[in-house]
């Protein structure tokens, strides 16, 4: 009797929300599996990799991480990635805050066109910019032996082509949302433009600026194509290093997986910290009250 | 008089504020564009006998229009985009809907679902390569135990759909999260009213949710289309464009043709064409969203 009620109760529970959990659990497994597999492979020796694949791993072969990072060049690649992503974020955020303020508060003739043109840069395939940037960096802009090719500053500039429009796009809605009366009042009280920006706009837009900076950083960190074509050795980043594992003479799968983990971690941690704020920013201003 | 000079000063300040952006984008966006426009009219092959720019007129463009390799890669990329984006939109919408229900653990599932977005495309390609590589990965191993022959190094169709599945895995979360944000921002009253009036779920979906969500749906759709059309790194890492040319989408084609061959004049013409397509697509995106927003308001 009691058991029958329990079964009926569970069935009712399952009908109400159980299928939801079943669906989500299945989906989570599908989502997590490739990441899990990457971790597994990164912990395996060559011998383990080429024997029958199992789903559990008891030992951890740290050499996959240690060798490329400490003995090979991957430590330097990691440093380059950090410097380039951070440098690009700084440049992009400063320029974007100034630009969005201008687009939002002043009646600039042609502002709409500037905005549209900026976005086309973001949407353009990197393959279309790759060749001209490569030619500019190697052949056109050079002073004696120095050129922008294979420099970190060259990458920082190149990444702005997709990150700066994106930052302007995200920040525009946020700066538009700050009441104009606030900075007008400050101006009347004799505040300079610089003071208005630093004491009103930046603090009020801080959450939006933080998200913009974070996403810019991740995009720059993850970028591959520009880094692959605009560098050769000195300024290579971790993503280009990853592709270098695939060679004609074979691939070191364990190290490749380990470096994939390393390349994934920073973005994962950063995004985990601010996940809930990002969702609300993702409508790209398409929905307004 | 004073008003006029103040107006000029304000305009000047605005341009001053815009200056860093215009300088940077002018250098990284406009200058390359003008430069490829210029080089596109020349023959310039570094390995040629005479490695310098020689005037070629529209020859590069004429060649491009009849270049079957390029056109095939373009068409392949479009086919890939249609498959991937269609699946992502339907799946993303369904999942966003499910995630709108409040249930215990929703935050956890949301976070798990968003994970693939954080992974660098090149690492996504590497991971999928680790799983699907013939004779090594776990997927062919499992499938062979069920008697299915899965080899993306040999079978063009399998390779194509593996890239589609990878893209769906990587980018459906983006659609879900975007639509989730959109659903969250919808006004509550029409839905409550419909419920009071006894409207069924399909009626609500068809006549309330979809029309109200249209600007966000269009945004997600266009962003996905543009990103899928320009895909390079993940696919390059997973299949290397192969087998044969089965997964050689436009971006990969341009990259692989221009750089080893160093045919800069011809490559420039290709770049110009790609940029032109982008501008047209962007323009479509902007007008359709503005249109949808206007209709929503009016």
mmCIF file of N, CA, C and O in Angstrom, chain A residues 24-33 35 268 275, chain B residues 99 105-119 169-170 173 177:
data_model
loop_
_atom_site.group_PDB
_atom_site.id
_atom_site.type_symbol
_atom_site.label_atom_id
_atom_site.label_comp_id
_atom_site.label_asym_id
_atom_site.label_seq_id
_atom_site.Cartn_x
_atom_site.Cartn_y
_atom_site.Cartn_z
ATOM 1 N N UNK A 24 18.512 17.222 -18.473
ATOM 2 C CA UNK A 24 19.672 18.061 -18.176
ATOM 3 C C UNK A 24 20.894 17.256 -17.801
ATOM 4 O O UNK A 24 22.020 17.632 -18.119
ATOM 5 N N UNK A 25 20.675 16.133 -17.106
ATOM 6 C CA UNK A 25 21.813 15.302 -16.751
ATOM 7 C C UNK A 25 22.455 14.735 -18.007
ATOM 8 O O UNK A 25 23.679 14.799 -18.178
ATOM 9 N N UNK A 26 21.619 14.235 -18.913
ATOM 10 C CA UNK A 26 22.127 13.687 -20.165
ATOM 11 C C UNK A 26 22.891 14.765 -20.934
ATOM 12 O O UNK A 26 24.018 14.566 -21.398
ATOM 13 N N UNK A 27 22.279 15.931 -21.018
ATOM 14 C CA UNK A 27 22.894 17.022 -21.750
ATOM 15 C C UNK A 27 24.227 17.437 -21.128
ATOM 16 O O UNK A 27 25.203 17.709 -21.820
ATOM 17 N N UNK A 28 24.260 17.460 -19.783
ATOM 18 C CA UNK A 28 25.495 17.840 -19.096
ATOM 19 C C UNK A 28 26.583 16.825 -19.393
ATOM 20 O O UNK A 28 27.747 17.192 -19.577
ATOM 21 N N UNK A 29 26.217 15.542 -19.437
ATOM 22 C CA UNK A 29 27.209 14.516 -19.744
ATOM 23 C C UNK A 29 27.790 14.737 -21.136
ATOM 24 O O UNK A 29 29.007 14.680 -21.333
ATOM 25 N N UNK A 30 26.906 15.015 -22.091
ATOM 26 C CA UNK A 30 27.373 15.262 -23.460
ATOM 27 C C UNK A 30 28.298 16.482 -23.493
ATOM 28 O O UNK A 30 29.340 16.494 -24.142
ATOM 29 N N UNK A 31 27.898 17.528 -22.766
ATOM 30 C CA UNK A 31 28.696 18.752 -22.745
ATOM 31 C C UNK A 31 30.049 18.520 -22.096
ATOM 32 O O UNK A 31 31.077 19.004 -22.565
ATOM 33 N N UNK A 32 30.030 17.761 -21.006
ATOM 34 C CA UNK A 32 31.262 17.615 -20.237
ATOM 35 C C UNK A 32 32.224 16.601 -20.838
ATOM 36 O O UNK A 32 33.423 16.673 -20.593
ATOM 37 N N UNK A 33 31.677 15.639 -21.623
ATOM 38 C CA UNK A 33 32.543 14.546 -22.046
ATOM 39 C C UNK A 33 33.819 14.980 -22.781
ATOM 40 O O UNK A 33 34.906 14.547 -22.408
ATOM 41 N N UNK A 35 35.499 17.666 -22.578
ATOM 42 C CA UNK A 35 36.409 18.305 -21.636
ATOM 43 C C UNK A 35 37.060 17.239 -20.740
ATOM 44 O O UNK A 35 38.271 17.269 -20.484
ATOM 45 N N UNK A 268 38.359 29.924 -18.352
ATOM 46 C CA UNK A 268 37.368 29.187 -17.576
ATOM 47 C C UNK A 268 37.206 29.808 -16.194
ATOM 48 O O UNK A 268 36.097 30.059 -15.730
ATOM 49 N N UNK A 275 29.985 34.763 -14.308
ATOM 50 C CA UNK A 275 29.031 34.154 -15.215
ATOM 51 C C UNK A 275 27.656 34.821 -15.178
ATOM 52 O O UNK A 275 27.079 35.130 -16.206
ATOM 53 N N UNK B 99 15.451 26.249 -19.529
ATOM 54 C CA UNK B 99 16.183 26.909 -18.445
ATOM 55 C C UNK B 99 15.398 28.069 -17.846
ATOM 56 O O UNK B 99 15.802 28.652 -16.848
ATOM 57 N N UNK B 105 18.851 23.548 -8.872
ATOM 58 C CA UNK B 105 20.028 23.155 -9.641
ATOM 59 C C UNK B 105 20.106 23.832 -10.999
ATOM 60 O O UNK B 105 20.967 23.514 -11.807
ATOM 61 N N UNK B 106 19.193 24.776 -11.262
ATOM 62 C CA UNK B 106 19.198 25.445 -12.550
ATOM 63 C C UNK B 106 20.521 26.165 -12.813
ATOM 64 O O UNK B 106 21.079 26.103 -13.897
ATOM 65 N N UNK B 107 21.009 26.833 -11.764
ATOM 66 C CA UNK B 107 22.272 27.563 -11.899
ATOM 67 C C UNK B 107 23.408 26.640 -12.299
ATOM 68 O O UNK B 107 24.231 26.972 -13.150
ATOM 69 N N UNK B 108 23.418 25.450 -11.702
ATOM 70 C CA UNK B 108 24.470 24.482 -12.001
ATOM 71 C C UNK B 108 24.413 24.061 -13.465
ATOM 72 O O UNK B 108 25.420 24.063 -14.166
ATOM 73 N N UNK B 109 23.202 23.711 -13.945
ATOM 74 C CA UNK B 109 23.076 23.266 -15.326
ATOM 75 C C UNK B 109 23.422 24.386 -16.303
ATOM 76 O O UNK B 109 24.025 24.156 -17.336
ATOM 77 N N UNK B 110 23.027 25.605 -15.947
ATOM 78 C CA UNK B 110 23.389 26.746 -16.781
ATOM 79 C C UNK B 110 24.901 26.864 -16.905
ATOM 80 O O UNK B 110 25.437 27.053 -17.989
ATOM 81 N N UNK B 111 25.580 26.744 -15.760
ATOM 82 C CA UNK B 111 27.039 26.894 -15.768
ATOM 83 C C UNK B 111 27.693 25.791 -16.597
ATOM 84 O O UNK B 111 28.577 26.064 -17.415
ATOM 85 N N UNK B 112 27.221 24.560 -16.410
ATOM 86 C CA UNK B 112 27.786 23.439 -17.171
ATOM 87 C C UNK B 112 27.571 23.670 -18.657
ATOM 88 O O UNK B 112 28.468 23.498 -19.473
ATOM 89 N N UNK B 113 26.357 24.086 -18.990
ATOM 90 C CA UNK B 113 26.010 24.294 -20.391
ATOM 91 C C UNK B 113 26.886 25.363 -21.036
ATOM 92 O O UNK B 113 27.172 25.310 -22.222
ATOM 93 N N UNK B 114 27.311 26.345 -20.236
ATOM 94 C CA UNK B 114 28.095 27.452 -20.794
ATOM 95 C C UNK B 114 29.577 27.102 -20.961
ATOM 96 O O UNK B 114 30.308 27.822 -21.620
ATOM 97 N N UNK B 115 30.000 26.006 -20.371
ATOM 98 C CA UNK B 115 31.429 25.670 -20.374
ATOM 99 C C UNK B 115 32.107 25.694 -21.760
ATOM 100 O O UNK B 115 33.179 26.289 -21.891
ATOM 101 N N UNK B 116 31.527 25.067 -22.778
ATOM 102 C CA UNK B 116 32.239 25.020 -24.063
ATOM 103 C C UNK B 116 32.599 26.397 -24.606
ATOM 104 O O UNK B 116 33.592 26.548 -25.307
ATOM 105 N N UNK B 117 31.802 27.411 -24.244
ATOM 106 C CA UNK B 117 32.060 28.757 -24.748
ATOM 107 C C UNK B 117 33.408 29.303 -24.308
ATOM 108 O O UNK B 117 33.987 30.148 -24.975
ATOM 109 N N UNK B 118 33.882 28.837 -23.155
ATOM 110 C CA UNK B 118 35.108 29.427 -22.623
ATOM 111 C C UNK B 118 36.352 28.833 -23.268
ATOM 112 O O UNK B 118 37.439 29.354 -23.100
ATOM 113 N N UNK B 119 36.188 27.732 -23.974
ATOM 114 C CA UNK B 119 37.363 27.047 -24.495
ATOM 115 C C UNK B 119 37.799 27.676 -25.809
ATOM 116 O O UNK B 119 36.983 27.952 -26.685
ATOM 117 N N UNK B 169 28.194 21.641 -30.562
ATOM 118 C CA UNK B 169 28.639 21.489 -29.169
ATOM 119 C C UNK B 169 29.218 22.809 -28.644
ATOM 120 O O UNK B 169 28.947 23.239 -27.538
ATOM 121 N N UNK B 170 30.015 23.460 -29.485
ATOM 122 C CA UNK B 170 30.714 24.658 -29.048
ATOM 123 C C UNK B 170 29.776 25.866 -28.935
ATOM 124 O O UNK B 170 29.896 26.671 -28.029
ATOM 125 N N UNK B 173 25.450 26.709 -26.710
ATOM 126 C CA UNK B 173 25.346 27.486 -25.467
ATOM 127 C C UNK B 173 25.235 28.989 -25.708
ATOM 128 O O UNK B 173 24.515 29.679 -24.988
ATOM 129 N N UNK B 177 22.174 31.046 -24.196
ATOM 130 C CA UNK B 177 22.346 32.148 -23.239
ATOM 131 C C UNK B 177 21.787 33.454 -23.790
ATOM 132 O O UNK B 177 21.168 34.231 -23.065
#
